[in-house]
Short mmCIF file of C-alpha atoms in Angstrom, two decimals:
data_model
loop_
_atom_site.label_atom_id
_atom_site.label_comp_id
_atom_site.label_asym_id
_atom_site.label_seq_id
_atom_site.Cartn_x
_atom_site.Cartn_y
_atom_site.Cartn_z
CA MET A 30 0.00 0.00 0.00
CA THR A 31 1.42 3.35 -1.02
CA GLN A 32 0.45 6.48 0.83
CA THR A 33 1.78 9.92 0.01
CA SER A 34 1.75 12.99 2.19
CA PHE A 35 2.49 16.49 0.99
CA LYS A 36 4.28 19.18 2.98
CA PRO A 37 2.47 22.52 2.77
CA PRO A 38 4.17 24.78 0.20
CA TRP A 39 4.86 27.53 2.73
CA LEU A 40 7.25 25.14 4.53
CA LEU A 41 9.35 24.77 1.39
CA VAL A 42 12.09 27.38 1.36
CA ASN A 43 13.39 27.12 -2.20
CA VAL A 44 11.96 27.15 -5.72
CA THR A 45 13.02 23.57 -6.44
CA GLY A 46 11.14 22.33 -3.39
CA LEU A 47 8.05 24.27 -4.42
CA LEU A 48 8.21 22.88 -7.96
CA ASP A 49 8.60 19.33 -6.63
CA TRP A 50 5.58 19.89 -4.37
CA ALA A 51 3.48 21.25 -7.26
CA ARG A 52 4.51 18.30 -9.45
CA ALA A 53 3.52 15.80 -6.73
CA VAL A 54 0.11 17.48 -6.28
CA TYR A 55 -0.42 17.53 -10.06
CA THR A 56 0.47 13.82 -10.35
CA ALA A 57 -1.86 12.86 -7.49
CA ASN A 58 -4.73 14.85 -9.04
CA LYS A 59 -4.11 13.38 -12.49
CA LEU A 60 -4.25 9.86 -11.04
CA LEU A 61 -7.54 10.72 -9.29
CA PHE A 62 -9.07 12.05 -12.51
CA ASP A 63 -7.91 8.88 -14.29
CA GLY A 64 -9.71 6.76 -11.68
CA LYS A 65 -6.50 5.46 -10.08
CA ILE A 66 -7.40 5.90 -6.45
CA ASN A 67 -5.30 4.31 -3.74
CA THR A 68 -8.17 2.51 -2.03
CA VAL A 69 -8.03 -0.99 -3.50
CA GLY A 70 -6.77 -4.35 -2.31
CA ALA A 71 -7.17 -8.11 -2.60
CA VAL A 72 -8.56 -10.70 -0.21
CA THR A 73 -8.87 -14.48 -0.17
CA LEU A 74 -11.73 -15.80 1.93
CA THR A 75 -10.62 -18.05 4.76
CA THR A 76 -11.24 -21.66 3.72
CA ASP A 77 -13.42 -23.89 5.92
CA SER A 78 -14.41 -20.86 7.99
CA THR A 79 -17.38 -18.52 8.03
CA THR A 80 -15.49 -15.26 8.63
CA THR A 81 -12.61 -13.41 7.02
CA THR A 82 -11.16 -10.13 8.29
CA ILE A 83 -9.60 -7.45 6.10
CA THR A 84 -7.32 -5.19 8.14
CA ASP A 85 -6.55 -1.86 6.50
CA THR A 86 -5.97 1.56 8.07
CA ARG A 87 -8.07 3.17 5.30
CA ILE A 88 -11.23 1.41 6.55
CA SER A 89 -13.50 3.27 8.95
CA ILE A 90 -16.81 2.39 10.54
CA ASN A 91 -18.57 4.39 7.78
CA SER A 92 -16.63 2.91 4.85
CA PHE A 93 -18.32 1.34 1.84
CA ILE A 94 -16.57 -1.87 0.73
CA GLN A 95 -17.26 -3.35 -2.72
CA LEU A 96 -15.94 -6.76 -3.75
CA MET A 97 -15.27 -8.11 -7.25
CA ALA A 98 -14.75 -11.85 -7.72
CA THR A 99 -11.48 -12.80 -9.42
CA ASN A 100 -12.08 -16.53 -9.84
CA ASP A 101 -15.02 -18.87 -10.54
CA ASN A 102 -15.26 -20.07 -6.94
CA ALA A 103 -15.59 -16.49 -5.71
CA ALA A 104 -18.24 -15.69 -8.33
CA GLY A 105 -20.53 -18.23 -6.64
CA GLU A 106 -20.32 -16.42 -3.28
CA THR A 107 -23.58 -14.47 -3.34
CA ASN A 108 -24.58 -13.84 0.27
CA MET A 109 -21.99 -12.06 2.41
CA LYS A 110 -22.43 -9.80 5.43
CA PHE A 111 -19.97 -6.94 6.05
CA THR A 112 -19.27 -5.57 9.53
CA THR A 113 -16.97 -2.54 9.55
CA ALA A 114 -14.88 -1.21 12.42
CA GLU A 115 -12.05 1.29 12.63
CA GLY A 116 -9.23 -0.29 10.61
CA SER A 117 -10.99 -3.49 9.58
CA VAL A 118 -14.01 -5.16 8.05
CA THR A 119 -15.22 -8.66 8.90
CA LEU A 120 -16.82 -10.64 6.09
CA THR A 121 -19.30 -13.33 7.14
CA HIS A 122 -19.69 -15.95 4.40
CA MET A 123 -20.41 -19.61 3.72
CA SER A 124 -17.79 -22.16 4.77
CA ASP A 125 -16.12 -23.66 1.70
CA PRO A 126 -12.86 -25.59 1.17
CA ARG A 127 -12.28 -23.93 -2.23
CA THR A 128 -10.14 -20.82 -2.70
CA ARG A 129 -12.26 -17.69 -3.28
CA THR A 130 -10.40 -14.50 -4.11
CA PHE A 131 -11.69 -10.97 -4.57
CA ARG A 132 -10.44 -7.48 -5.34
CA TYR A 133 -11.98 -4.78 -3.17
CA VAL A 134 -12.38 -1.01 -3.11
CA ILE A 135 -12.84 1.14 -0.01
CA LEU A 136 -14.85 4.35 -0.28
CA GLY A 137 -15.32 6.73 2.62
#
């Protein structure tokens, strides 16, 4: 997971630092406009269990989590319950010995 923080421009004391800051802000905004947000991940459901936990500092109690199946076994998983907390979400699902993998996006 890549996270970038930007120093405020008034803390930069030279022109080169200010230009680097402006370039970093421009790049971050361009990625956002291109739909490349840094809120995605992957998860494999725990086999032979009914819960799987995703731990991620970007998750809050008000986050919206959307899953996308990445294999045939995952595509058959139709009834999951999501319980969010600060820093994690617990997925309640059917117990299955097969590997079920998903990509996810976190919003909010």
